mmCIF file of C-alpha atoms in Angstrom:
data_model
loop_
_atom_site.group_PDB
_atom_site.id
_atom_site.type_symbol
_atom_site.label_atom_id
_atom_site.label_comp_id
_atom_site.label_asym_id
_atom_site.label_seq_id
_atom_site.Cartn_x
_atom_site.Cartn_y
_atom_site.Cartn_z
ATOM 1 C CA MET A 1 68.576 53.180 29.102
ATOM 2 C CA ALA A 2 69.733 49.526 29.849
ATOM 3 C CA ILE A 3 66.244 48.704 31.014
ATOM 4 C CA HIS A 4 64.730 50.358 27.897
ATOM 5 C CA ASN A 5 66.998 48.329 25.652
ATOM 6 C CA LYS A 6 66.187 45.138 27.553
ATOM 7 C CA VAL A 7 62.394 45.739 27.156
ATOM 8 C CA LYS A 8 62.882 46.532 23.498
ATOM 9 C CA GLN A 9 64.879 43.314 22.937
ATOM 10 C CA LEU A 10 62.232 41.346 24.796
ATOM 11 C CA TYR A 11 59.520 42.456 22.350
ATOM 12 C CA VAL A 12 61.849 41.936 19.370
ATOM 13 C CA ASN A 13 62.441 38.381 20.487
ATOM 14 C CA ALA A 14 58.782 37.747 21.181
ATOM 15 C CA TYR A 15 57.762 38.746 17.742
ATOM 16 C CA SER A 16 60.658 37.391 15.723
ATOM 17 C CA GLY A 17 60.408 34.492 13.235
ATOM 18 C CA ILE A 18 56.910 35.238 12.014
ATOM 19 C CA ARG A 19 56.403 35.427 8.215
ATOM 20 C CA SER A 20 55.232 38.672 6.627
ATOM 21 C CA GLU A 21 52.107 36.912 5.242
ATOM 22 C CA VAL A 22 51.043 36.060 8.834
ATOM 23 C CA TRP A 23 51.434 39.696 9.786
ATOM 24 C CA TRP A 24 49.208 40.768 6.924
ATOM 25 C CA LEU A 25 46.601 38.129 7.837
ATOM 26 C CA SER A 26 46.745 39.312 11.475
ATOM 27 C CA LEU A 27 46.299 42.900 10.255
ATOM 28 C CA ILE A 28 43.135 41.796 8.316
ATOM 29 C CA MET A 29 41.911 40.100 11.502
ATOM 30 C CA LEU A 30 42.582 43.366 13.445
ATOM 31 C CA ILE A 31 40.558 45.388 10.892
ATOM 32 C CA ASN A 32 37.805 42.817 10.690
ATOM 33 C CA ARG A 33 37.403 42.430 14.498
ATOM 34 C CA SER A 34 37.768 46.189 15.058
ATOM 35 C CA GLY A 35 34.221 46.230 13.555
ATOM 36 C CA ALA A 36 32.979 43.990 16.252
ATOM 37 C CA MET A 37 31.134 47.007 17.736
ATOM 38 C CA VAL A 38 27.602 45.545 17.937
ATOM 39 C CA PHE A 39 28.114 42.274 19.717
ATOM 40 C CA PRO A 40 29.228 43.631 23.150
ATOM 41 C CA PHE A 41 26.136 45.850 23.290
ATOM 42 C CA MET A 42 23.640 43.382 21.839
ATOM 43 C CA SER A 43 22.362 42.321 25.287
ATOM 44 C CA ILE A 44 21.778 45.958 26.245
ATOM 45 C CA TYR A 45 20.351 46.898 22.858
ATOM 46 C CA LEU A 46 17.763 43.993 23.100
ATOM 47 C CA THR A 47 16.667 44.521 26.724
ATOM 48 C CA HIS A 48 16.957 48.381 27.095
ATOM 49 C CA HIS A 49 16.158 49.641 23.601
ATOM 50 C CA LEU A 50 13.972 46.979 22.005
ATOM 51 C CA HIS A 51 12.448 46.024 25.498
ATOM 52 C CA PHE A 52 12.722 42.266 25.155
ATOM 53 C CA THR A 53 12.838 40.193 28.254
ATOM 54 C CA GLU A 54 16.027 38.651 29.419
ATOM 55 C CA ILE A 55 14.774 35.228 28.272
ATOM 56 C CA GLN A 56 13.960 36.578 24.820
ATOM 57 C CA ALA A 57 17.356 38.361 24.556
ATOM 58 C CA GLY A 58 19.052 35.097 25.645
ATOM 59 C CA TRP A 59 17.320 33.167 22.786
ATOM 60 C CA ILE A 60 18.320 35.836 20.204
ATOM 61 C CA LEU A 61 21.971 35.757 21.520
ATOM 62 C CA SER A 62 21.958 32.025 21.500
ATOM 63 C CA SER A 63 20.860 32.104 17.795
ATOM 64 C CA TYR A 64 24.122 33.895 17.252
ATOM 65 C CA GLY A 65 25.959 30.892 18.785
ATOM 66 C CA MET A 66 23.947 28.457 16.707
ATOM 67 C CA GLY A 67 24.891 30.369 13.524
ATOM 68 C CA SER A 68 28.526 30.473 14.696
ATOM 69 C CA MET A 69 28.483 26.651 15.132
ATOM 70 C CA VAL A 70 27.184 26.178 11.615
ATOM 71 C CA GLY A 71 29.484 28.847 10.198
ATOM 72 C CA VAL A 72 32.700 27.386 11.643
ATOM 73 C CA LEU A 73 31.976 24.003 10.153
ATOM 74 C CA ALA A 74 30.815 25.406 6.870
ATOM 75 C CA GLY A 75 33.728 27.752 6.664
ATOM 76 C CA GLY A 76 36.235 24.871 7.112
ATOM 77 C CA TRP A 77 34.514 22.752 4.421
ATOM 78 C CA LEU A 78 34.255 25.662 1.991
ATOM 79 C CA ALA A 79 37.930 26.685 2.606
ATOM 80 C CA ASP A 80 38.965 23.105 1.730
ATOM 81 C CA LYS A 81 36.757 22.980 -1.422
ATOM 82 C CA TYR A 82 37.227 26.560 -2.850
ATOM 83 C CA GLY A 83 40.232 27.958 -1.033
ATOM 84 C CA SER A 84 40.614 29.825 2.211
ATOM 85 C CA PHE A 85 41.230 33.202 0.667
ATOM 86 C CA ILE A 86 37.974 33.264 -1.344
ATOM 87 C CA VAL A 87 35.983 32.300 1.708
ATOM 88 C CA GLN A 88 37.516 35.081 3.822
ATOM 89 C CA PHE A 89 36.668 37.661 1.191
ATOM 90 C CA ILE A 90 33.071 36.560 0.626
ATOM 91 C CA SER A 91 32.477 36.162 4.351
ATOM 92 C CA GLN A 92 33.567 39.768 5.075
ATOM 93 C CA ILE A 93 31.513 41.251 2.234
ATOM 94 C CA LEU A 94 28.277 39.362 3.230
ATOM 95 C CA SER A 95 28.866 39.973 6.921
ATOM 96 C CA GLY A 96 29.075 43.729 6.267
ATOM 97 C CA ILE A 97 25.745 43.689 4.383
ATOM 98 C CA GLY A 98 24.234 41.626 7.229
ATOM 99 C CA TRP A 99 25.060 44.151 9.906
ATOM 100 C CA LEU A 100 23.445 46.911 7.760
ATOM 101 C CA LEU A 101 20.283 44.839 7.429
ATOM 102 C CA LEU A 102 20.180 44.157 11.206
ATOM 103 C CA SER A 103 19.913 47.838 11.815
ATOM 104 C CA GLN A 104 16.447 47.884 10.188
ATOM 105 C CA VAL A 105 14.992 44.812 11.998
ATOM 106 C CA THR A 106 13.270 45.011 15.352
ATOM 107 C CA MET A 107 10.761 42.046 15.316
ATOM 108 C CA TYR A 108 11.689 39.175 17.663
ATOM 109 C CA GLU A 109 11.279 36.281 15.158
ATOM 110 C CA GLN A 110 12.990 38.142 12.383
ATOM 111 C CA LEU A 111 15.931 38.974 14.619
ATOM 112 C CA ILE A 112 16.417 35.369 15.682
ATOM 113 C CA PHE A 113 16.495 34.311 11.998
ATOM 114 C CA LEU A 114 18.750 37.207 10.830
ATOM 115 C CA VAL A 115 21.201 37.006 13.729
ATOM 116 C CA PHE A 116 21.606 33.218 13.119
ATOM 117 C CA PHE A 117 22.537 33.827 9.436
ATOM 118 C CA GLN A 118 24.688 36.881 10.216
ATOM 119 C CA SER A 119 26.680 34.821 12.724
ATOM 120 C CA MET A 120 26.989 31.913 10.266
ATOM 121 C CA ILE A 121 28.408 34.133 7.489
ATOM 122 C CA SER A 122 30.630 36.123 9.899
ATOM 123 C CA ASP A 123 32.213 33.049 11.660
ATOM 124 C CA ALA A 124 32.949 31.199 8.352
ATOM 125 C CA PHE A 125 35.867 33.662 8.314
ATOM 126 C CA ARG A 126 37.636 32.188 11.356
ATOM 127 C CA PRO A 127 38.525 28.650 10.079
ATOM 128 C CA ALA A 128 39.470 30.024 6.739
ATOM 129 C CA ASN A 129 41.715 32.570 8.430
ATOM 130 C CA ASN A 130 43.304 29.885 10.605
ATOM 131 C CA SER A 131 43.879 27.675 7.570
ATOM 132 C CA SER A 132 45.708 30.553 5.786
ATOM 133 C CA VAL A 133 47.860 31.254 8.834
ATOM 134 C CA THR A 134 48.731 27.587 9.098
ATOM 135 C CA ALA A 135 49.793 27.588 5.381
ATOM 136 C CA PHE A 136 52.477 30.187 6.156
ATOM 137 C CA THR A 137 53.890 28.560 9.342
ATOM 138 C CA ASP A 138 55.961 25.576 10.407
ATOM 139 C CA PHE A 139 56.330 23.655 13.660
ATOM 140 C CA HIS A 140 58.831 26.186 15.117
ATOM 141 C CA ASN A 141 56.801 29.372 14.584
ATOM 142 C CA ARG A 142 53.231 28.095 14.588
ATOM 143 C CA THR A 143 52.527 28.919 18.337
ATOM 144 C CA LYS A 144 53.884 32.423 17.838
ATOM 145 C CA SER A 145 51.892 32.885 14.643
ATOM 146 C CA PHE A 146 48.630 31.710 16.256
ATOM 147 C CA SER A 147 49.336 34.028 19.237
ATOM 148 C CA LEU A 148 49.978 36.967 16.927
ATOM 149 C CA ASN A 149 46.686 36.287 15.077
ATOM 150 C CA ARG A 150 44.789 35.978 18.354
ATOM 151 C CA MET A 151 46.388 39.130 19.664
ATOM 152 C CA ALA A 152 45.244 40.983 16.624
ATOM 153 C CA MET A 153 41.747 39.666 17.150
ATOM 154 C CA ASN A 154 41.775 40.798 20.852
ATOM 155 C CA MET A 155 43.058 44.217 19.773
ATOM 156 C CA GLY A 156 40.089 44.326 17.387
ATOM 157 C CA TYR A 157 37.779 43.494 20.193
ATOM 158 C CA THR A 158 39.381 46.304 22.178
ATOM 159 C CA VAL A 159 39.020 48.977 19.540
ATOM 160 C CA GLY A 160 35.523 47.754 18.496
ATOM 161 C CA PRO A 161 33.716 48.192 21.923
ATOM 162 C CA ALA A 162 35.599 51.473 22.597
ATOM 163 C CA ILE A 163 34.326 53.006 19.242
ATOM 164 C CA GLY A 164 31.017 51.168 19.529
ATOM 165 C CA GLY A 165 30.302 52.600 22.963
ATOM 166 C CA ILE A 166 30.689 56.126 21.558
ATOM 167 C CA PHE A 167 28.475 55.258 18.537
ATOM 168 C CA ALA A 168 25.855 53.639 20.814
ATOM 169 C CA THR A 169 25.397 56.712 22.889
ATOM 170 C CA ILE A 170 24.615 58.645 19.687
ATOM 171 C CA SER A 171 22.548 56.058 17.899
ATOM 172 C CA TYR A 172 22.474 52.268 17.571
ATOM 173 C CA THR A 173 22.050 52.775 13.836
ATOM 174 C CA TRP A 174 25.564 54.318 13.861
ATOM 175 C CA LEU A 175 26.739 51.106 15.724
ATOM 176 C CA PHE A 176 25.423 48.622 13.044
ATOM 177 C CA TRP A 177 26.652 50.823 10.174
ATOM 178 C CA GLY A 178 30.095 51.157 11.712
ATOM 179 C CA ASP A 179 30.371 47.375 12.050
ATOM 180 C CA GLY A 180 29.110 46.770 8.547
ATOM 181 C CA MET A 181 31.265 49.274 6.796
ATOM 182 C CA SER A 182 34.424 48.072 8.660
ATOM 183 C CA CYS A 183 33.740 44.495 7.338
ATOM 184 C CA ILE A 184 33.410 45.790 3.810
ATOM 185 C CA ILE A 185 36.555 47.866 3.930
ATOM 186 C CA SER A 186 38.437 44.964 5.446
ATOM 187 C CA ALA A 187 37.218 42.733 2.529
ATOM 188 C CA PHE A 188 38.640 45.069 -0.157
ATOM 189 C CA PHE A 189 41.863 45.645 1.817
ATOM 190 C CA PHE A 190 42.270 41.782 2.045
ATOM 191 C CA ILE A 191 41.728 41.202 -1.714
ATOM 192 C CA PHE A 192 44.323 43.919 -2.521
ATOM 193 C CA LEU A 193 46.948 42.156 -0.251
ATOM 194 C CA PHE A 194 46.205 38.533 -1.156
ATOM 195 C CA ARG A 195 44.764 38.705 -4.721
ATOM 196 C CA ARG A 196 47.560 36.563 -6.198
ATOM 197 C CA HIS A 197 46.734 33.717 -3.765
ATOM 198 C CA PHE A 198 43.019 33.509 -4.784
ATOM 199 C CA PHE A 199 43.723 31.421 -7.816
ATOM 200 C CA ASP A 200 47.259 30.247 -7.199
ATOM 201 C CA LYS A 201 47.422 26.723 -8.684
ATOM 202 C CA ASP A 202 50.515 25.756 -6.720
ATOM 203 C CA LYS A 203 48.823 26.815 -3.441
ATOM 204 C CA LYS A 204 45.695 25.015 -4.505
ATOM 205 C CA SER A 205 47.688 21.918 -5.131
ATOM 206 C CA GLN A 206 49.255 22.224 -1.649
ATOM 207 C CA GLU A 207 45.766 22.620 -0.110
ATOM 208 C CA ASN A 208 44.451 19.503 -1.979
ATOM 209 C CA ASN A 209 47.413 17.454 -0.742
ATOM 210 C CA ALA A 210 46.710 18.602 2.729
ATOM 211 C CA ASN A 211 43.081 17.641 2.282
ATOM 212 C CA GLN A 212 44.201 14.075 1.477
ATOM 213 C CA LEU A 213 46.109 13.978 4.717
ATOM 214 C CA LEU A 214 43.173 15.331 6.639
ATOM 215 C CA LYS A 215 41.140 12.327 5.565
ATOM 216 C CA GLN A 216 43.552 10.154 7.406
ATOM 217 C CA SER A 217 42.903 11.766 10.806
ATOM 218 C CA ASN A 218 39.462 12.090 12.468
ATOM 219 C CA PRO A 219 39.113 13.955 15.825
ATOM 220 C CA LEU A 220 35.719 12.150 16.284
ATOM 221 C CA LYS A 221 37.745 8.957 16.867
ATOM 222 C CA ASP A 222 39.947 10.662 19.400
ATOM 223 C CA SER A 223 37.988 10.054 22.658
ATOM 224 C CA LEU A 224 40.398 12.028 24.807
ATOM 225 C CA PHE A 225 40.195 15.017 22.463
ATOM 226 C CA LEU A 226 36.386 14.890 22.516
ATOM 227 C CA CYS A 227 36.551 15.101 26.264
ATOM 228 C CA PHE A 228 38.931 18.035 25.857
ATOM 229 C CA THR A 229 36.388 19.654 23.591
ATOM 230 C CA GLY A 230 33.745 19.181 26.191
ATOM 231 C CA CYS A 231 36.007 20.868 28.788
ATOM 232 C CA THR A 232 36.624 23.777 26.413
ATOM 233 C CA ILE A 233 32.887 24.252 25.991
ATOM 234 C CA LEU A 234 32.571 24.641 29.750
ATOM 235 C CA PHE A 235 35.422 27.102 29.839
ATOM 236 C CA GLY A 236 33.859 29.053 26.908
ATOM 237 C CA THR A 237 30.547 29.217 28.777
ATOM 238 C CA LEU A 238 32.351 30.671 31.727
ATOM 239 C CA PHE A 239 34.449 33.146 29.738
ATOM 240 C CA PHE A 240 31.777 34.479 27.422
ATOM 241 C CA GLN A 241 29.793 35.873 30.377
ATOM 242 C CA LEU A 242 32.263 38.743 29.672
ATOM 243 C CA LEU A 243 30.351 39.446 26.430
ATOM 244 C CA PHE A 244 26.726 38.569 27.427
ATOM 245 C CA THR A 245 25.971 39.266 31.113
ATOM 246 C CA LEU A 246 28.796 41.469 32.340
ATOM 247 C CA PRO A 247 27.627 44.453 30.233
ATOM 248 C CA VAL A 248 24.057 44.016 31.593
ATOM 249 C CA TYR A 249 25.544 43.879 35.099
ATOM 250 C CA TYR A 250 27.380 47.141 34.481
ATOM 251 C CA ALA A 251 24.129 48.813 33.055
ATOM 252 C CA ASN A 252 21.818 47.478 35.693
ATOM 253 C CA ILE A 253 23.819 47.627 38.940
ATOM 254 C CA TYR A 254 26.233 50.561 38.280
ATOM 255 C CA LYS A 255 23.956 52.398 35.783
ATOM 256 C CA ILE A 256 26.953 52.823 33.428
ATOM 257 C CA ASN A 257 26.313 54.029 29.876
ATOM 258 C CA GLU A 258 27.472 52.303 26.675
ATOM 259 C CA ALA A 259 30.553 54.530 26.259
ATOM 260 C CA HIS A 260 31.897 53.594 29.804
ATOM 261 C CA ILE A 261 31.028 49.838 29.245
ATOM 262 C CA GLY A 262 33.010 49.892 26.043
ATOM 263 C CA THR A 263 36.013 51.442 27.937
ATOM 264 C CA LEU A 264 35.783 48.767 30.589
ATOM 265 C CA LEU A 265 35.698 45.990 28.002
ATOM 266 C CA ALA A 266 38.583 47.644 26.216
ATOM 267 C CA ILE A 267 40.745 47.047 29.239
ATOM 268 C CA ASN A 268 40.663 43.363 28.538
ATOM 269 C CA GLY A 269 41.679 43.742 24.934
ATOM 270 C CA PHE A 270 44.580 46.177 25.731
ATOM 271 C CA SER A 271 45.843 43.939 28.524
ATOM 272 C CA VAL A 272 45.908 40.876 26.277
ATOM 273 C CA PHE A 273 47.340 42.898 23.365
ATOM 274 C CA PHE A 274 50.341 44.281 25.248
ATOM 275 C CA THR A 275 51.221 41.255 27.378
ATOM 276 C CA GLU A 276 50.239 37.897 25.684
ATOM 277 C CA MET A 277 53.123 37.586 23.211
ATOM 278 C CA THR A 278 55.728 38.498 25.828
ATOM 279 C CA PHE A 279 54.064 36.113 28.342
ATOM 280 C CA VAL A 280 54.138 33.271 25.792
ATOM 281 C CA TYR A 281 57.811 34.002 25.006
ATOM 282 C CA LEU A 282 58.931 34.347 28.700
ATOM 283 C CA ILE A 283 56.708 31.827 30.430
ATOM 284 C CA GLY A 284 55.702 29.339 27.724
ATOM 285 C CA ASN A 285 58.926 27.460 27.771
ATOM 286 C CA ARG A 286 59.484 27.623 31.551
ATOM 287 C CA ILE A 287 56.212 26.454 33.072
ATOM 288 C CA ASN A 288 54.178 23.474 32.125
ATOM 289 C CA HIS A 289 51.425 24.547 29.765
ATOM 290 C CA GLN A 290 48.816 22.278 31.416
ATOM 291 C CA LYS A 291 49.416 23.821 34.797
ATOM 292 C CA LEU A 292 49.008 27.268 33.239
ATOM 293 C CA ILE A 293 45.666 26.306 31.767
ATOM 294 C CA VAL A 294 44.268 24.871 35.004
ATOM 295 C CA VAL A 295 45.336 27.953 37.048
ATOM 296 C CA GLY A 296 44.190 30.339 34.349
ATOM 297 C CA ILE A 297 40.648 28.815 34.386
ATOM 298 C CA VAL A 298 40.441 29.295 38.179
ATOM 299 C CA VAL A 299 41.698 32.862 37.872
ATOM 300 C CA THR A 300 38.967 33.545 35.236
ATOM 301 C CA GLY A 301 36.385 32.319 37.702
ATOM 302 C CA ILE A 302 37.780 34.528 40.442
ATOM 303 C CA SER A 303 37.453 37.563 38.184
ATOM 304 C CA PHE A 304 33.670 37.045 38.156
ATOM 305 C CA TYR A 305 33.282 35.853 41.753
ATOM 306 C CA MET A 306 35.098 39.032 43.074
ATOM 307 C CA LEU A 307 32.222 41.098 41.805
ATOM 308 C CA ASN A 308 30.223 39.952 44.795
ATOM 309 C CA TRP A 309 32.883 41.056 47.267
ATOM 310 C CA ILE A 310 32.875 44.877 46.778
ATOM 311 C CA ILE A 311 30.610 47.307 45.017
ATOM 312 C CA HIS A 312 32.807 50.105 43.768
ATOM 313 C CA PRO A 313 33.675 51.358 40.242
ATOM 314 C CA ALA A 314 37.417 50.815 40.762
ATOM 315 C CA TRP A 315 36.682 47.202 41.604
ATOM 316 C CA LEU A 316 35.296 46.749 38.072
ATOM 317 C CA ILE A 317 38.593 47.718 36.641
ATOM 318 C CA LEU A 318 40.512 45.323 38.884
ATOM 319 C CA SER A 319 38.099 42.498 37.963
ATOM 320 C CA MET A 320 38.668 43.099 34.235
ATOM 321 C CA VAL A 321 42.449 43.001 34.810
ATOM 322 C CA VAL A 322 42.031 39.624 36.594
ATOM 323 C CA ILE A 323 39.975 38.089 33.764
ATOM 324 C CA SER A 324 42.612 39.284 31.315
ATOM 325 C CA ILE A 325 45.287 37.461 33.297
ATOM 326 C CA GLY A 326 43.115 34.312 33.275
ATOM 327 C CA GLU A 327 42.730 34.552 29.476
ATOM 328 C CA ILE A 328 46.420 35.049 28.899
ATOM 329 C CA MET A 329 47.239 32.016 30.991
ATOM 330 C CA THR A 330 44.648 29.809 29.293
ATOM 331 C CA MET A 331 43.833 30.508 25.729
ATOM 332 C CA PRO A 332 47.131 30.532 23.823
ATOM 333 C CA PHE A 333 48.163 27.306 25.580
ATOM 334 C CA ILE A 334 44.862 25.508 24.962
ATOM 335 C CA GLN A 335 45.333 26.223 21.223
ATOM 336 C CA THR A 336 48.907 24.957 21.427
ATOM 337 C CA TYR A 337 47.632 21.740 23.126
ATOM 338 C CA VAL A 338 45.287 21.240 20.159
ATOM 339 C CA ALA A 339 48.019 21.862 17.605
ATOM 340 C CA ASN A 340 50.441 19.525 19.377
ATOM 341 C CA ARG A 341 47.821 16.705 19.869
ATOM 342 C CA ALA A 342 46.725 16.808 16.075
ATOM 343 C CA PRO A 343 48.325 14.067 13.942
ATOM 344 C CA GLN A 344 50.345 14.949 10.906
ATOM 345 C CA GLY A 345 48.073 16.513 8.339
ATOM 346 C CA GLY A 346 45.157 16.798 10.851
ATOM 347 C CA LEU A 347 45.843 20.270 12.297
ATOM 348 C CA GLY A 348 43.086 22.065 10.368
ATOM 349 C CA ARG A 349 40.352 19.593 11.433
ATOM 350 C CA TYR A 350 41.459 19.602 15.041
ATOM 351 C CA LEU A 351 41.441 23.438 15.108
ATOM 352 C CA ALA A 352 38.040 23.387 13.468
ATOM 353 C CA PHE A 353 36.663 21.347 16.391
ATOM 354 C CA TYR A 354 38.429 23.652 18.829
ATOM 355 C CA SER A 355 36.582 26.656 17.176
ATOM 356 C CA PHE A 356 33.394 24.597 17.166
ATOM 357 C CA ALA A 357 33.675 24.211 20.971
ATOM 358 C CA TYR A 358 33.563 27.969 21.422
ATOM 359 C CA SER A 359 30.661 28.180 18.978
ATOM 360 C CA VAL A 360 28.668 25.800 21.285
ATOM 361 C CA SER A 361 29.644 27.976 24.215
ATOM 362 C CA LEU A 362 28.110 31.013 22.387
ATOM 363 C CA ILE A 363 24.803 29.135 22.483
ATOM 364 C CA ILE A 364 24.944 27.980 26.118
ATOM 365 C CA ALA A 365 26.510 31.085 27.746
ATOM 366 C CA PRO A 366 23.695 33.640 27.088
ATOM 367 C CA LEU A 367 20.897 31.181 27.853
ATOM 368 C CA ILE A 368 22.371 30.204 31.254
ATOM 369 C CA GLY A 369 23.570 33.684 32.053
ATOM 370 C CA MET A 370 20.318 35.486 31.206
ATOM 371 C CA TRP A 371 18.168 32.779 32.848
ATOM 372 C CA THR A 372 20.199 32.960 36.076
ATOM 373 C CA ILE A 373 19.916 36.781 36.119
ATOM 374 C CA LYS A 374 16.077 36.643 35.596
ATOM 375 C CA THR A 375 15.487 33.779 38.142
ATOM 376 C CA TYR A 376 18.165 34.354 40.863
ATOM 377 C CA GLY A 377 20.027 37.630 40.207
ATOM 378 C CA PHE A 378 23.597 38.584 39.647
ATOM 379 C CA THR A 379 25.012 37.348 43.007
ATOM 380 C CA ILE A 380 24.085 33.763 42.212
ATOM 381 C CA LEU A 381 25.418 34.193 38.656
ATOM 382 C CA TRP A 382 28.891 35.193 39.817
ATOM 383 C CA ASP A 383 28.887 32.412 42.527
ATOM 384 C CA GLY A 384 27.873 29.954 39.800
ATOM 385 C CA ALA A 385 30.746 31.179 37.606
ATOM 386 C CA MET A 386 33.236 30.373 40.296
ATOM 387 C CA VAL A 387 31.725 26.932 40.749
ATOM 388 C CA ILE A 388 31.889 26.244 37.030
ATOM 389 C CA ALA A 389 35.532 27.458 36.938
ATOM 390 C CA VAL A 390 36.546 25.004 39.722
ATOM 391 C CA ILE A 391 34.717 22.118 38.058
ATOM 392 C CA THR A 392 36.277 22.892 34.638
ATOM 393 C CA ALA A 393 39.739 23.280 36.061
ATOM 394 C CA LEU A 394 39.403 19.971 37.804
ATOM 395 C CA LEU A 395 38.137 18.198 34.652
ATOM 396 C CA PHE A 396 41.075 19.629 32.658
ATOM 397 C CA TYR A 397 43.503 18.390 35.362
ATOM 398 C CA ILE A 398 42.108 14.934 35.258
ATOM 399 C CA LEU A 399 42.215 14.840 31.484
ATOM 400 C CA PHE A 400 45.757 15.980 31.358
ATOM 401 C CA LYS A 401 46.741 13.319 33.941
ATOM 402 C CA ILE A 402 45.130 10.630 31.816
ATOM 403 C CA ASP A 403 46.745 11.937 28.634
ATOM 404 C CA ASN A 404 50.154 12.156 30.237
ATOM 405 C CA ALA A 405 49.830 8.536 31.629
ATOM 406 C CA LYS A 406 48.923 7.293 28.194
ATOM 407 C CA LYS A 407 51.906 9.025 26.715
ATOM 408 C CA MET A 408 54.165 7.532 29.316
ATOM 409 C CA GLN A 409 52.818 4.072 28.559
ATOM 410 C CA LEU A 410 53.315 4.426 24.843
ATOM 411 C CA LYS A 411 56.838 5.726 25.443
ATOM 412 C CA LYS A 412 57.619 2.820 27.723
ATOM 413 C CA LYS A 413 56.186 0.258 25.328
ATOM 414 C CA LYS A 414 58.223 1.773 22.516
ATOM 415 C CA ASN A 415 61.450 1.581 24.647
ATOM 416 C CA GLU A 416 60.647 -2.124 25.498
ATOM 417 C CA GLU A 417 60.234 -3.175 21.866
ATOM 418 C CA PRO A 418 63.161 -5.354 20.655
ATOM 419 C CA ILE A 419 65.432 -3.852 18.081
ATOM 420 C CA HIS A 420 65.579 -5.875 14.858
#
């Protein structure tokens, strides 16, 4: 009973101090991303059902990344101009319609075009949602709030593939319709919860004041942060093999059907959902975040590299657990680094560039992954993933050393200044 109470108190402490609005926004994120049924199966759908080559599938999937890149920037700009709540509502409605349209398109050129716009509309939701979360947080609970929102997103990506795998075994039309309808349902649930914020003049005034502050800070002039963004792109390219090439590996090497692939991918989401918040609470204030990021990237690389060691279904489960550990050690603290580095009033813009980095990764990851499979095979792909992980971890380590040295110099200079 004592252990049960301690565990219960641990979870209470981990989730305390978060405003109710953030909980509702996270619930919307959960519902919205629970509809992410199509994306994990797109590579299989394109190669096994529409019979495109791996290279063609790579270009279609990369068009998703290109759309995401545009959508993230457009979503941030539109949120500043018209309000983050309106952008989220419209994004969800149009995204739902887009998935329904995609179920009817099978031509290569049309798919590239429609997938691009679908991604652009869908990912405009992310910066607007982050902006809304930020509006209901302060310095003390911001990391927790971001982690809760990310946890909801991960749980959505857990539920989505699990349900989507079942739908895909019946019909891919069911898959697209399930995704589309979940977006539309999420939109109306969202407007019911936050309808009073859509045209709140006081909130609008606060957003305008924040926009004036944003003009005073420009991440494009922060050379170290631009290097950090480049490193994040490398990490995203590594991590997103989970979505693009790992399902193809399961299907081609292990001959696993979509339902079982969805179950394997769900292990990642469940692992993150049940452990990330407590990990942040227990470890976040005890171990240097920069060390956790560097080690987490290496662990992520190992999760792919170990696929070359043993061929056994149980090994796939262990590999998925390892990549979940790498994700938990890395992603919440990378976002915290961005939030801490942003100057006063510049958080939204810095977070937009952080999201932009992952959008670029969505372009690069499928092209490199699919090309490597086609040219060299899976063994070289997983070897290459480990090499990228080591290089990325080393670059982050060097970047953090430089950043810390600069901070020490500034602190020393400030201490040496004469007091007037």
